[in-house]
Backbone as JSON Lines, residues from 0, in Angstrom:
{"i":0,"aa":"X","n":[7.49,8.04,-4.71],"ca":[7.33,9.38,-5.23],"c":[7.48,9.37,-6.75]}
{"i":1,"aa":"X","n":[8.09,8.13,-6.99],"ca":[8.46,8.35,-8.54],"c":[7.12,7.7,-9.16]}
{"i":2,"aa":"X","n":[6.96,7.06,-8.85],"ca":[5.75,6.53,-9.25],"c":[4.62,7.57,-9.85]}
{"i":3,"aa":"X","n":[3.69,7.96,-8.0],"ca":[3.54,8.64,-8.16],"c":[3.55,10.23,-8.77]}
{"i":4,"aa":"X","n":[4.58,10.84,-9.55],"ca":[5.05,11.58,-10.17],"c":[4.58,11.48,-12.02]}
{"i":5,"aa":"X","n":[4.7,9.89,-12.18],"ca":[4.97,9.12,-13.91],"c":[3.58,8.93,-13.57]}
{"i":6,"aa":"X","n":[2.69,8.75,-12.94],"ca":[1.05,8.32,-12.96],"c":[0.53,10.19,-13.42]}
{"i":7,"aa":"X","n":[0.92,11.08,-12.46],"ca":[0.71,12.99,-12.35],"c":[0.59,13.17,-13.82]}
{"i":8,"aa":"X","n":[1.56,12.85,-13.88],"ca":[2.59,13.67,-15.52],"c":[2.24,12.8,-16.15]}
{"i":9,"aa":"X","n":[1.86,11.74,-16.66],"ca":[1.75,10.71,-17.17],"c":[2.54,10.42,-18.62]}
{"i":10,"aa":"X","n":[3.69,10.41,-17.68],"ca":[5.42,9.88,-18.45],"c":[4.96,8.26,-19.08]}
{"i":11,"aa":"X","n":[4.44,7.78,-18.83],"ca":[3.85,6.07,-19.17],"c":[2.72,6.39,-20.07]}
{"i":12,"aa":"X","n":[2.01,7.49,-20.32],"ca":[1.03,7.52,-20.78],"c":[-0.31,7.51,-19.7]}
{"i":13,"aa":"X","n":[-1.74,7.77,-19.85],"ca":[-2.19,7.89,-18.68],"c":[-2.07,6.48,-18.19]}
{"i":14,"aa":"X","n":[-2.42,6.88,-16.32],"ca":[-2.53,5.53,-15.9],"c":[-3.9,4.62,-15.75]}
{"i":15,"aa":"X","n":[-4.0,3.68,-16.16],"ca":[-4.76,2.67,-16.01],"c":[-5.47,2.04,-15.01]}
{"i":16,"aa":"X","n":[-4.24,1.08,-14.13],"ca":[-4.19,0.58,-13.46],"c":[-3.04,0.49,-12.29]}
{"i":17,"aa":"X","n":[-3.38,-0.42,-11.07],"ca":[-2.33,-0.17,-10.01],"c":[-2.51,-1.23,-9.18]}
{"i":18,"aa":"X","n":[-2.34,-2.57,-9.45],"ca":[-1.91,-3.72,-8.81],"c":[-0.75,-3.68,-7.5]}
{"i":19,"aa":"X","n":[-1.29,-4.1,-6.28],"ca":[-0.54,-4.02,-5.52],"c":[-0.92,-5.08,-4.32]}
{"i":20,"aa":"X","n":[0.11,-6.07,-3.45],"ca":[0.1,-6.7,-2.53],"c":[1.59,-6.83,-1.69]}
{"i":21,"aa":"X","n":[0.13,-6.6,-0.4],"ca":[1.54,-6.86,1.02],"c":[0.99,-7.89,1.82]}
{"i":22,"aa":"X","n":[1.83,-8.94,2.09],"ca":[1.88,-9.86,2.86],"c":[2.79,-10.26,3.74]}
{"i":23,"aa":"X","n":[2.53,-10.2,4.83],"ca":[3.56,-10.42,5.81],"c":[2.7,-11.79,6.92]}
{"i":24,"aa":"X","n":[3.84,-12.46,7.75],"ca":[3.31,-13.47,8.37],"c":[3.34,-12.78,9.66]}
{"i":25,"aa":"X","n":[2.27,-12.75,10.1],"ca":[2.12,-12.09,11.98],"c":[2.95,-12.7,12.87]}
{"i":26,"aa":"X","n":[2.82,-13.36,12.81],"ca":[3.96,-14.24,14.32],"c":[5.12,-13.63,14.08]}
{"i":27,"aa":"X","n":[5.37,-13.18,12.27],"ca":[6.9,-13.26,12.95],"c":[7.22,-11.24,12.98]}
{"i":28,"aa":"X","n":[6.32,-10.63,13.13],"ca":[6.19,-9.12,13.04],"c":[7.16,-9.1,14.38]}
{"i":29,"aa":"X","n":[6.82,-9.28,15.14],"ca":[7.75,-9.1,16.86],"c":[8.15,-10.31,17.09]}
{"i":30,"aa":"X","n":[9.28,-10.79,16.69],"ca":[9.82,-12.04,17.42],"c":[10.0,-11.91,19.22]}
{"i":31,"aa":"X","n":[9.83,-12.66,19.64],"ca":[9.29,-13.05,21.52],"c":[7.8,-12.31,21.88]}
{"i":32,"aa":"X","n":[7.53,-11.43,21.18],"ca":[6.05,-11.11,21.13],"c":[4.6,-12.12,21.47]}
{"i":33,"aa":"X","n":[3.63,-12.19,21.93],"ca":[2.44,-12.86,21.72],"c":[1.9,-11.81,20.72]}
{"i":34,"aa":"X","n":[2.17,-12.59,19.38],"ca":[0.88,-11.8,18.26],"c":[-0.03,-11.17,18.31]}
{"i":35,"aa":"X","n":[-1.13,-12.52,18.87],"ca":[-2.25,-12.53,19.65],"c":[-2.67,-11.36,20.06]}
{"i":36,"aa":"X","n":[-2.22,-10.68,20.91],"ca":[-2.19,-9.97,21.83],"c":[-2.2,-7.8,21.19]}
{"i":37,"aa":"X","n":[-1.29,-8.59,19.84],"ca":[-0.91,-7.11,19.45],"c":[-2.15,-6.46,18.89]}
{"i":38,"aa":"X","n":[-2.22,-5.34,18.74],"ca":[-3.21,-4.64,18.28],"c":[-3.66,-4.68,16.7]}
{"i":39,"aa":"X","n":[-2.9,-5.74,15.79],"ca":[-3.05,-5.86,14.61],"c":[-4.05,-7.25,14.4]}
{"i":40,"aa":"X","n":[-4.27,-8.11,15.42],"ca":[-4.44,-9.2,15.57],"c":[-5.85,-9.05,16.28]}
{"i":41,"aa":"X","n":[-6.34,-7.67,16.55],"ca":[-7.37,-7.82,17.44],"c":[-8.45,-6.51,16.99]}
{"i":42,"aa":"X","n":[-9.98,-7.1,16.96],"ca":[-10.41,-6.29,16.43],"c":[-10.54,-5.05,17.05]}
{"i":43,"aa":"X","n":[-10.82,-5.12,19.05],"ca":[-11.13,-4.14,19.29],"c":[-9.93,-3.14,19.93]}
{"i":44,"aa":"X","n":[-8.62,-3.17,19.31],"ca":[-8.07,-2.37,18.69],"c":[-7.53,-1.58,17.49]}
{"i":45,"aa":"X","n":[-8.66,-2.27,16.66],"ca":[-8.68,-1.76,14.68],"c":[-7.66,-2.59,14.2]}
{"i":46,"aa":"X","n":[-7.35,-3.56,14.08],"ca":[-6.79,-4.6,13.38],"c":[-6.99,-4.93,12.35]}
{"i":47,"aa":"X","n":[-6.23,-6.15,12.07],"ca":[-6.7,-6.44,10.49],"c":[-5.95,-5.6,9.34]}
{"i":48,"aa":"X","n":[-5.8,-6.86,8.34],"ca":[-4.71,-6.25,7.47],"c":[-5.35,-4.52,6.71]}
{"i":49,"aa":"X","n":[-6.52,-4.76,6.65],"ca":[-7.0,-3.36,5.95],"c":[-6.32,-2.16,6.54]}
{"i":50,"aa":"X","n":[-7.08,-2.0,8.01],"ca":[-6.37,-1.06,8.6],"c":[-4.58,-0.71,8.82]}
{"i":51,"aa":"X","n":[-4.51,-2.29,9.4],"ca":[-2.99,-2.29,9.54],"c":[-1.98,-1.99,8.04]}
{"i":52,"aa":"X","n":[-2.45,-2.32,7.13],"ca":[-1.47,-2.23,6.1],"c":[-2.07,-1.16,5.26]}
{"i":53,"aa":"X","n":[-2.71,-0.05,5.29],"ca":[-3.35,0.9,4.6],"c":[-2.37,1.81,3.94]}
{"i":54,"aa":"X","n":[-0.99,1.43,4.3],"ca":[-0.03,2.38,3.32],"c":[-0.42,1.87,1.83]}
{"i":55,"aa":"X","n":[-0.63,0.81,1.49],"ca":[-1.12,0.31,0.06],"c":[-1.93,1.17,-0.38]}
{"i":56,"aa":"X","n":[-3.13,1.43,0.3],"ca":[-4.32,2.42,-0.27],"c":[-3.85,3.77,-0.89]}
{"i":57,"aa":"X","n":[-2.78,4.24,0.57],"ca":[-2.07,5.15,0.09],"c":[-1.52,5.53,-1.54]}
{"i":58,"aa":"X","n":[-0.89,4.39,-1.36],"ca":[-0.33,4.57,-2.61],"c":[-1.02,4.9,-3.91]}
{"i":59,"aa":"X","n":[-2.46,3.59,-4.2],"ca":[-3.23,3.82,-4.65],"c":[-3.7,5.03,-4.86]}
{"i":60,"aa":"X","n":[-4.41,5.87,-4.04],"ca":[-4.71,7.62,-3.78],"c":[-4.0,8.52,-4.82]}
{"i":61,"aa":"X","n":[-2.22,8.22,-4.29],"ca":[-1.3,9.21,-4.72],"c":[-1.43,8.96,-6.08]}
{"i":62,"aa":"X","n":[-1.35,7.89,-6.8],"ca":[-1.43,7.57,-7.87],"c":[-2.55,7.92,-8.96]}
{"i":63,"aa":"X","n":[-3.82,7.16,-8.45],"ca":[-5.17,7.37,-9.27],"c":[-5.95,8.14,-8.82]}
{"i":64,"aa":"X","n":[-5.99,8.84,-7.44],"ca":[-6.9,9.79,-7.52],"c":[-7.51,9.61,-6.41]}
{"i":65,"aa":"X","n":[-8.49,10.03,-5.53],"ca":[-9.6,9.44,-4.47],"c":[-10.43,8.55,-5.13]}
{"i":66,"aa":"X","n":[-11.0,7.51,-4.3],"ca":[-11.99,6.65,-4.57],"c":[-13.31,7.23,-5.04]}
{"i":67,"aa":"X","n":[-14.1,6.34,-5.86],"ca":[-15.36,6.43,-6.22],"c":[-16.22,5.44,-5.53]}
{"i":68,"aa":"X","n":[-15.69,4.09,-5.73],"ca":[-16.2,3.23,-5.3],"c":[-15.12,2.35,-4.86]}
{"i":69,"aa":"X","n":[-15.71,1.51,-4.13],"ca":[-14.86,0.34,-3.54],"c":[-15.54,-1.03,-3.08]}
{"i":70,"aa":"X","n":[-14.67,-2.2,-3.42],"ca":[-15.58,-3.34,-2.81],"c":[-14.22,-4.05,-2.07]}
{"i":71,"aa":"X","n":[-14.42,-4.72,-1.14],"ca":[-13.3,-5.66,0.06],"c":[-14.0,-6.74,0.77]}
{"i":72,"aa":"X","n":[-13.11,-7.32,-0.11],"ca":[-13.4,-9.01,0.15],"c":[-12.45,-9.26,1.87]}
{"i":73,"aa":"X","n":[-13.21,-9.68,2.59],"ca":[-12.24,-10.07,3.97],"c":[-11.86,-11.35,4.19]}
{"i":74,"aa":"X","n":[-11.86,-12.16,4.63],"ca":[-11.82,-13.62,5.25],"c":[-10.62,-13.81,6.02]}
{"i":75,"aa":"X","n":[-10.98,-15.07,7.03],"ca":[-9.78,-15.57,8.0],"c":[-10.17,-16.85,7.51]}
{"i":76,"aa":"X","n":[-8.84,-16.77,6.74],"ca":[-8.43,-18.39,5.93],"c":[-7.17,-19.07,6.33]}
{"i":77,"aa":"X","n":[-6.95,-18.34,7.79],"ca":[-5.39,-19.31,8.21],"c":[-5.95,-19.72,9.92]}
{"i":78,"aa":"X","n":[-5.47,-20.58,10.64],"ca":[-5.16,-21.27,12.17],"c":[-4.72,-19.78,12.56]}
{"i":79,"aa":"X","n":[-4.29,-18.61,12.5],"ca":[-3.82,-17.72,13.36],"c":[-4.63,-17.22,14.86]}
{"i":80,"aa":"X","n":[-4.13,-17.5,15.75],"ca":[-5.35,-16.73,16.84],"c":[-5.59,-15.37,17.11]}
{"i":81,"aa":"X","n":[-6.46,-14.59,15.88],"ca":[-6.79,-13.56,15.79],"c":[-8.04,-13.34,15.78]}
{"i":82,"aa":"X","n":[-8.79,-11.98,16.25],"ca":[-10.29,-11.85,16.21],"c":[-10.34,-10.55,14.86]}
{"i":83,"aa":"X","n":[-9.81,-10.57,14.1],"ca":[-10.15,-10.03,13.09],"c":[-9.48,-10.84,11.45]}
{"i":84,"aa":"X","n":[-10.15,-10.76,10.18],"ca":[-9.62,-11.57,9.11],"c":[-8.12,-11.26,8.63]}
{"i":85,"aa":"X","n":[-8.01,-12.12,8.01],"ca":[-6.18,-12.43,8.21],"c":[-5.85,-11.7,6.21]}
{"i":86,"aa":"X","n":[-7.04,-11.57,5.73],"ca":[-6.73,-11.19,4.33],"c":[-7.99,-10.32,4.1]}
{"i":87,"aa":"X","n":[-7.77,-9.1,3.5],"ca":[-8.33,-8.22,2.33],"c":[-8.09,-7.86,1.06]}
{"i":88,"aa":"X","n":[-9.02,-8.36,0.31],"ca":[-8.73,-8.08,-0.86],"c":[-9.59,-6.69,-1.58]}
{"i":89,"aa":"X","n":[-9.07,-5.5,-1.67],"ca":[-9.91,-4.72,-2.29],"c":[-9.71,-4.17,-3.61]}
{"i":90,"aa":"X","n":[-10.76,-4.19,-4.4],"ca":[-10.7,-3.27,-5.41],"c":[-11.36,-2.05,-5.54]}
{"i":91,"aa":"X","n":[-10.73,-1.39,-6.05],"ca":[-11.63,0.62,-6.4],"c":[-11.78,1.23,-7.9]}
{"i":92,"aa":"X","n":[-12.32,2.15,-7.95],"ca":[-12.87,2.82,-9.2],"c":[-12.01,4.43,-8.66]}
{"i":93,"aa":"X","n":[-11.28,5.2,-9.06],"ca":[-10.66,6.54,-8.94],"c":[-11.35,7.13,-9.63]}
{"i":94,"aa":"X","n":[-10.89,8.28,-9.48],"ca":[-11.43,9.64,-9.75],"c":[-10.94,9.81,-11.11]}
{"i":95,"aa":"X","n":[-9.69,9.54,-11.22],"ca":[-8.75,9.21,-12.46],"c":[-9.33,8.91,-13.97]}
{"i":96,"aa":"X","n":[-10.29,7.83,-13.33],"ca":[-10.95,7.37,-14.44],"c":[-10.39,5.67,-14.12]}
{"i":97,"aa":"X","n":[-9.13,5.54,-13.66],"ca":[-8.34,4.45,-13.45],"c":[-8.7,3.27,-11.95]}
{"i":98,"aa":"X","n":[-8.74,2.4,-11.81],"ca":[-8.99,1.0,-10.93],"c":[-7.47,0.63,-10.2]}
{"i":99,"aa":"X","n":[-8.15,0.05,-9.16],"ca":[-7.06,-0.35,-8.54],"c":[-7.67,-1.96,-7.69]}
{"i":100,"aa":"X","n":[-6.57,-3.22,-7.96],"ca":[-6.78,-4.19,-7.01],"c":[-5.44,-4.13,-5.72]}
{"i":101,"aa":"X","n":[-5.51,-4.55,-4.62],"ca":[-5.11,-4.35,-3.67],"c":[-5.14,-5.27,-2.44]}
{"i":102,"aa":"X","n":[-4.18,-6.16,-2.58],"ca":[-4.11,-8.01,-1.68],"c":[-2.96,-7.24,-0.28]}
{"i":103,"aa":"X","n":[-3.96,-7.98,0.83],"ca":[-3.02,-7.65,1.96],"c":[-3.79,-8.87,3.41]}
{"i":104,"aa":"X","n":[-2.2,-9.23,3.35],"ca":[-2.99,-10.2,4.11],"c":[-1.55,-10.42,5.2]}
{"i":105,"aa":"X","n":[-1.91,-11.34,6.79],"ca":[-1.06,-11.53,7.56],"c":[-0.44,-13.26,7.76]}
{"i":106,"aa":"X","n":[-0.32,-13.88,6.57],"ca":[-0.14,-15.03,6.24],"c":[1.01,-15.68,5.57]}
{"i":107,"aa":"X","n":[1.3,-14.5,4.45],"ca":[2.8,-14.82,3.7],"c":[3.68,-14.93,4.21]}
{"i":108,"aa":"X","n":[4.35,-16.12,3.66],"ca":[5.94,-16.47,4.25],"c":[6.37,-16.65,3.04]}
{"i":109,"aa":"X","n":[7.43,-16.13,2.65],"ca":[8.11,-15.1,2.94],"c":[7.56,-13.63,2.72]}
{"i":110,"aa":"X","n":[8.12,-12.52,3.89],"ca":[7.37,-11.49,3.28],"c":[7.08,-10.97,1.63]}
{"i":111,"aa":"X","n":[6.35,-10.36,1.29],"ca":[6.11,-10.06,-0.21],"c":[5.44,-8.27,-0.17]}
{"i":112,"aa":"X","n":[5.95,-7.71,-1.2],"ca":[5.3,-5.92,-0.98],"c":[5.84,-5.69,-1.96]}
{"i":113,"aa":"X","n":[4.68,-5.7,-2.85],"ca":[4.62,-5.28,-4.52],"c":[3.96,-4.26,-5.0]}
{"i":114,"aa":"X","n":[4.2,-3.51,-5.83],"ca":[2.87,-2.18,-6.08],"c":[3.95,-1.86,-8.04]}
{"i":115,"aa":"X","n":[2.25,-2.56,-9.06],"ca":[2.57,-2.03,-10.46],"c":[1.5,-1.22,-10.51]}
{"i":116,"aa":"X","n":[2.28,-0.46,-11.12],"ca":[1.54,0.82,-12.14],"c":[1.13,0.61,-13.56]}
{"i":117,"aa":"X","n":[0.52,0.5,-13.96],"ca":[-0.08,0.21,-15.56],"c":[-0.53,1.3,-15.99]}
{"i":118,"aa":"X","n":[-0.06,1.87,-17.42],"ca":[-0.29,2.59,-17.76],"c":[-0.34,2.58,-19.49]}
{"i":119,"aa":"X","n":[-0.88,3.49,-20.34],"ca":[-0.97,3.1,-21.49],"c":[0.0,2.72,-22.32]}
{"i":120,"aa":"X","n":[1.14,3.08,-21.92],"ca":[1.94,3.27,-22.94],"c":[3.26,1.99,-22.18]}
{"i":121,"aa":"X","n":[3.23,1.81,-21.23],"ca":[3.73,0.2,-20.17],"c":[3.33,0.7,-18.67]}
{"i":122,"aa":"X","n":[4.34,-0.2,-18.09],"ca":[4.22,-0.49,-16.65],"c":[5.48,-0.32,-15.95]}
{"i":123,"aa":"X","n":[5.05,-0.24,-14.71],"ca":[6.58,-0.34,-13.54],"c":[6.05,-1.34,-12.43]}
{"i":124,"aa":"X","n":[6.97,-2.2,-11.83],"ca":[7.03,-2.91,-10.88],"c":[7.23,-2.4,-9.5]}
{"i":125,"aa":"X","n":[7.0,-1.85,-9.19],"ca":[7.83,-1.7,-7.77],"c":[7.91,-2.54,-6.35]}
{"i":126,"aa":"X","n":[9.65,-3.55,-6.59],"ca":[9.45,-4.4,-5.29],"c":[10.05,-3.66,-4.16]}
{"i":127,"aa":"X","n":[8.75,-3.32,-3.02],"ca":[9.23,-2.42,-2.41],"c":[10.28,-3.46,-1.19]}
{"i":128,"aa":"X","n":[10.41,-4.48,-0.8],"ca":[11.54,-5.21,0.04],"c":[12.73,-5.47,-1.0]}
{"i":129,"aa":"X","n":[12.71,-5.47,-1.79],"ca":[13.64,-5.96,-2.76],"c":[14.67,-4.45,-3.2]}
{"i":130,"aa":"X","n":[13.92,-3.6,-2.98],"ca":[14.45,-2.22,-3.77],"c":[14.65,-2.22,-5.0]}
{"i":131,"aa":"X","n":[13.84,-2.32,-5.41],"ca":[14.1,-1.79,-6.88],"c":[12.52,-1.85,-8.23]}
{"i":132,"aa":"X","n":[13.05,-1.19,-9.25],"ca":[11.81,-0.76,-10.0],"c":[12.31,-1.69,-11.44]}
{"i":133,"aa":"X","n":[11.49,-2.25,-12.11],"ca":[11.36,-2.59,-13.07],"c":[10.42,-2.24,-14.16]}
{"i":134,"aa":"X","n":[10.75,-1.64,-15.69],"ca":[9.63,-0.94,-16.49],"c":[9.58,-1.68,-17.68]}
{"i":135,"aa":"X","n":[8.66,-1.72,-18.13],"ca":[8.42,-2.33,-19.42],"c":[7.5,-1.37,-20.11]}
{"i":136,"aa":"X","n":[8.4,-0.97,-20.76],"ca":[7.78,0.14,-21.93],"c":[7.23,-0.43,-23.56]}
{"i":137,"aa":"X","n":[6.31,0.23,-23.96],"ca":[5.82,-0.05,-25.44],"c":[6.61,0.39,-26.37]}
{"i":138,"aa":"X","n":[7.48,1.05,-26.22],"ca":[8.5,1.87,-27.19],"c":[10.14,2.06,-26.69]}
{"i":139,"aa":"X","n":[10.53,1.16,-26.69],"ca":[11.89,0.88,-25.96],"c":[12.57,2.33,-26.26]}
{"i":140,"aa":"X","n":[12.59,3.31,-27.27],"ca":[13.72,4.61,-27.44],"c":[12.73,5.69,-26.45]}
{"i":141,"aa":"X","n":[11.83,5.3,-26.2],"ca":[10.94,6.69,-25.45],"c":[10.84,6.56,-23.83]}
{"i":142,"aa":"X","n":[11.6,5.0,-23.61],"ca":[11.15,4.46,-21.97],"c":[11.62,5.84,-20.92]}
{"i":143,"aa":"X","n":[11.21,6.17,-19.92],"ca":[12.16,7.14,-19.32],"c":[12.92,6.44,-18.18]}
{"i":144,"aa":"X","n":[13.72,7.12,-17.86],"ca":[15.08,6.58,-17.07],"c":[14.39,6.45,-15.62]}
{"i":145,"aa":"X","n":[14.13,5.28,-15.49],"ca":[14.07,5.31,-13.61],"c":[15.3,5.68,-12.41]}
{"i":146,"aa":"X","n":[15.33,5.99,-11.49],"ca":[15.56,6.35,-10.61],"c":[16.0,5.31,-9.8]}
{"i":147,"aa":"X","n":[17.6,4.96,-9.26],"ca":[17.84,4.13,-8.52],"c":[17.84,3.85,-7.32]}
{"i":148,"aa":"X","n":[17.05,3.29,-6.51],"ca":[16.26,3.5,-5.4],"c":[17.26,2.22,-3.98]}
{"i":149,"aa":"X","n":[18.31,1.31,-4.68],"ca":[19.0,0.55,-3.9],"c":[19.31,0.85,-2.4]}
{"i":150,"aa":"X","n":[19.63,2.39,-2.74],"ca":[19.84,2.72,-1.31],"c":[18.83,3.15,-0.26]}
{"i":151,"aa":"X","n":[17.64,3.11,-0.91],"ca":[16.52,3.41,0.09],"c":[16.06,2.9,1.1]}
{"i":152,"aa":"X","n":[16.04,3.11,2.09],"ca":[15.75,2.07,3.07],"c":[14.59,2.85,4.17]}
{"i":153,"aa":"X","n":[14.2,1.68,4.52],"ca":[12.77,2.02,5.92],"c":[13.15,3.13,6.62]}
{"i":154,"aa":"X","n":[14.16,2.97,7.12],"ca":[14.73,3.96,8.11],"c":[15.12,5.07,7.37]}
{"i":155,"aa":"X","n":[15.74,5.42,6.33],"ca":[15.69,6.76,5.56],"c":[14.27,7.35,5.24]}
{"i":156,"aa":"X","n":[13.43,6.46,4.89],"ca":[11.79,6.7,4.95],"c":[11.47,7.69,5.97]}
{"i":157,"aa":"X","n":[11.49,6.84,7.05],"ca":[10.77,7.31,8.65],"c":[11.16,8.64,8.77]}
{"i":158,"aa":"X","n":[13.25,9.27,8.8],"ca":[13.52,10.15,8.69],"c":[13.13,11.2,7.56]}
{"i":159,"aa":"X","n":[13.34,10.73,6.59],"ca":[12.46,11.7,5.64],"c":[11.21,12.35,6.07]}
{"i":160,"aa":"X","n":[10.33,11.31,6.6],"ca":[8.69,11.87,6.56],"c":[9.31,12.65,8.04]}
{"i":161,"aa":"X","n":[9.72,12.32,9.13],"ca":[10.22,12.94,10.59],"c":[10.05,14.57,9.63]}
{"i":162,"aa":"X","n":[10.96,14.56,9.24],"ca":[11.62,15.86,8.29],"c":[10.27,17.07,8.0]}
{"i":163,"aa":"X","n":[9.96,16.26,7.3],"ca":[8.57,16.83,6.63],"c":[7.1,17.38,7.43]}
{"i":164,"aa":"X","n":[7.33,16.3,8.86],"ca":[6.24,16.67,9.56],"c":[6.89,18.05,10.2]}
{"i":165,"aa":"X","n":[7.73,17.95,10.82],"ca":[8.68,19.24,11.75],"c":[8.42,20.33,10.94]}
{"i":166,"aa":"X","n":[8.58,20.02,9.11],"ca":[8.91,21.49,8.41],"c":[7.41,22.37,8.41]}
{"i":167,"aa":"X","n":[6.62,21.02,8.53],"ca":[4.99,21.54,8.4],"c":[4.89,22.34,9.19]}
{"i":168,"aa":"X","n":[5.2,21.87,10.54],"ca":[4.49,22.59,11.26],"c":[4.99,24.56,11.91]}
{"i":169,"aa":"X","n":[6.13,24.34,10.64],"ca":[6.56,25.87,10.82],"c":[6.03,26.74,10.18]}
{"i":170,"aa":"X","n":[6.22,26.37,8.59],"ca":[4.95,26.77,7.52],"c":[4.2,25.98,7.02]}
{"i":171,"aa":"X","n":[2.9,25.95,7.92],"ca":[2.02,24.97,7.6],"c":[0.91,24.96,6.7]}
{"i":172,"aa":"X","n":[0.97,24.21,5.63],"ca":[0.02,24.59,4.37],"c":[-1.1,23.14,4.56]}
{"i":173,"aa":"X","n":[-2.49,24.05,4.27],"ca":[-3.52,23.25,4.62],"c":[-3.93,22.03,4.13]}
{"i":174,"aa":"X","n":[-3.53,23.14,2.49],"ca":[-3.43,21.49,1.16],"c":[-2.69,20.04,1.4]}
{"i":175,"aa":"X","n":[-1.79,20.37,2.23],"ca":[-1.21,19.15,2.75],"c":[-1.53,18.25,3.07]}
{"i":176,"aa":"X","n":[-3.02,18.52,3.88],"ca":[-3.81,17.65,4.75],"c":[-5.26,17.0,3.16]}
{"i":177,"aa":"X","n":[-5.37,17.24,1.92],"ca":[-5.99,16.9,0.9],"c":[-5.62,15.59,0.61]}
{"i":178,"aa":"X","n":[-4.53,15.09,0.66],"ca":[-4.24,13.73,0.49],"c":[-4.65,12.82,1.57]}
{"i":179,"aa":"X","n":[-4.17,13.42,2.73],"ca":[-4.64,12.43,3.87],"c":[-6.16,12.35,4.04]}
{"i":180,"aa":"X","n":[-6.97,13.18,3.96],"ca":[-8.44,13.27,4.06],"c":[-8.8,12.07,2.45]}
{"i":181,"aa":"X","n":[-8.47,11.91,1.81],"ca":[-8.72,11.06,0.44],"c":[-8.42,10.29,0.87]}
{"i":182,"aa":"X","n":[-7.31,9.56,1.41],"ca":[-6.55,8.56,1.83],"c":[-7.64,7.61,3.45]}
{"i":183,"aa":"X","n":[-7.86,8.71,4.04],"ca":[-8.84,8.32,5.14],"c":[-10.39,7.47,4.36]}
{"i":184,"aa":"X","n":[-10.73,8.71,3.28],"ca":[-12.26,8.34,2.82],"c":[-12.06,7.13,2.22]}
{"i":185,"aa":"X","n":[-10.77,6.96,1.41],"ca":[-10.97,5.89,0.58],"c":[-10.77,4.39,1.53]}
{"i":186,"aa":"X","n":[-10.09,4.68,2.79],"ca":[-10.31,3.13,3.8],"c":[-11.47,3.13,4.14]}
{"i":187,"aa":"X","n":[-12.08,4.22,4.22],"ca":[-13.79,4.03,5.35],"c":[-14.82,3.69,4.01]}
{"i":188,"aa":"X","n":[-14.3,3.97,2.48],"ca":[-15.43,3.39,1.59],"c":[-14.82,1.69,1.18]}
{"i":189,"aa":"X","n":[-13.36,1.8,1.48],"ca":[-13.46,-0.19,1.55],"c":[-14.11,-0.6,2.59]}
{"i":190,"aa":"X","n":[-14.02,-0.19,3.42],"ca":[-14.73,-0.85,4.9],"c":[-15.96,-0.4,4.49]}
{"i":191,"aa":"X","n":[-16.82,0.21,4.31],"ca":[-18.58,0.31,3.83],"c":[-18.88,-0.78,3.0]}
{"i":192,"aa":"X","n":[-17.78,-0.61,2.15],"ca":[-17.94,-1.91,0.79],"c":[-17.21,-2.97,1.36]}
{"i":193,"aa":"X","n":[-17.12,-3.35,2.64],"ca":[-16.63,-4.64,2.79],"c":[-17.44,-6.01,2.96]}
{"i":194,"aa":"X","n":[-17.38,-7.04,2.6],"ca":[-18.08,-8.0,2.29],"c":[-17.53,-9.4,3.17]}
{"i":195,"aa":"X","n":[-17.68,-9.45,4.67],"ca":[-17.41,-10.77,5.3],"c":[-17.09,-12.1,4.98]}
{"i":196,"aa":"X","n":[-16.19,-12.85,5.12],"ca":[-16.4,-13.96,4.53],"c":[-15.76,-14.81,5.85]}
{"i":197,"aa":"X","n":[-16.25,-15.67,6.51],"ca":[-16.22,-16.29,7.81],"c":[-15.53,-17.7,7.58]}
């Protein structure tokens, strides 16, 4: 949210850019699990890191804007026994004016889930397993104060959003649903712009 917020307001200056990768190794998503088997691993249940890891895009969205364009590089470049590719790489053009690259793949060991913000005036890191934000500003007396995020965790996440869906649906505002409809278009224009690689 903070992020998103310093990209809005553009506390960094406008934003630029928005580098981001998640990698996780499949086997070990459900330990005693058959991978194989799970619905991330298989195409004809929408698999594949694109779909499966599309909170990235998300982010992207909240940040720069809806897509203009998009291109996604796919390939299955590991032994995993999956019927869909094990890595996507996409890049986009926003509305913003601003680009985004975007690595997600089911291969990394150790997990990895990174998302920088670039912006004119510096950048922020955000390691989202690690908790925490790192900024590098152009003007060290003007940096603004980040937000200490240590205690954040997955499970405060889940409850949070729990929170949010319940409140919707008492007073439910339509605009709400503007992000998710951007967020949808901009996976179905990586997947238009996706480019096979076998």
């Amino acid at each position: 949210q903070w992020l998103t917020d310093a990209a809005r307001a553009g506390t960094l200056g406008r934003p630029l850019l928005v580098r981001a990768s998640w990698g996780e190794h499949l086997p070990h998503w459900h330990p005693g699990e058959d991978y194989s088997r799970g619905y991330a691993a298989r195409s004809d249940l929408g698999g594949g890191p694109l779909l499966t890891l599309s909170h990235v895009i998300d982010y992207t969205v909240a940040m720069l804007g809806s897509v203009d364009a998009a291109q996604t590089l796919e390939a299955r470049t590991s032994s995993l026994d999956l019927t869909v590719p094990d890595v996507a790489v996409v890049t986009a053009a926003h509305s913003s004016g601003g680009v985004s690259s975007v690595e997600l793949d089911f291969v990394t060991r150790p997990p990895r889930h990174r998302v920088e913000l670039r912006c004119e005036d510096g950048s922020v890191e955000w390691d989202v397993l690690k908790r925490t934000l790192t900024l590098e500003h152009a003007t060290e007396s003007a940096a603004p104060e980040l937000p200490d995020i240590s205690s954040v965790t997955r499970e405060s996440c889940f409850v949070a959003q729990l929170r949010d869906a319940l409140a919707s649906t008492v007073s439910f505002d339509p605009s709400l649903l503007d992000h998710e409809l951007a967020v949808a278009e901009s996976i179905q224009a990586a997947i238009d712009g996706a480019w096979i690689s076998r």
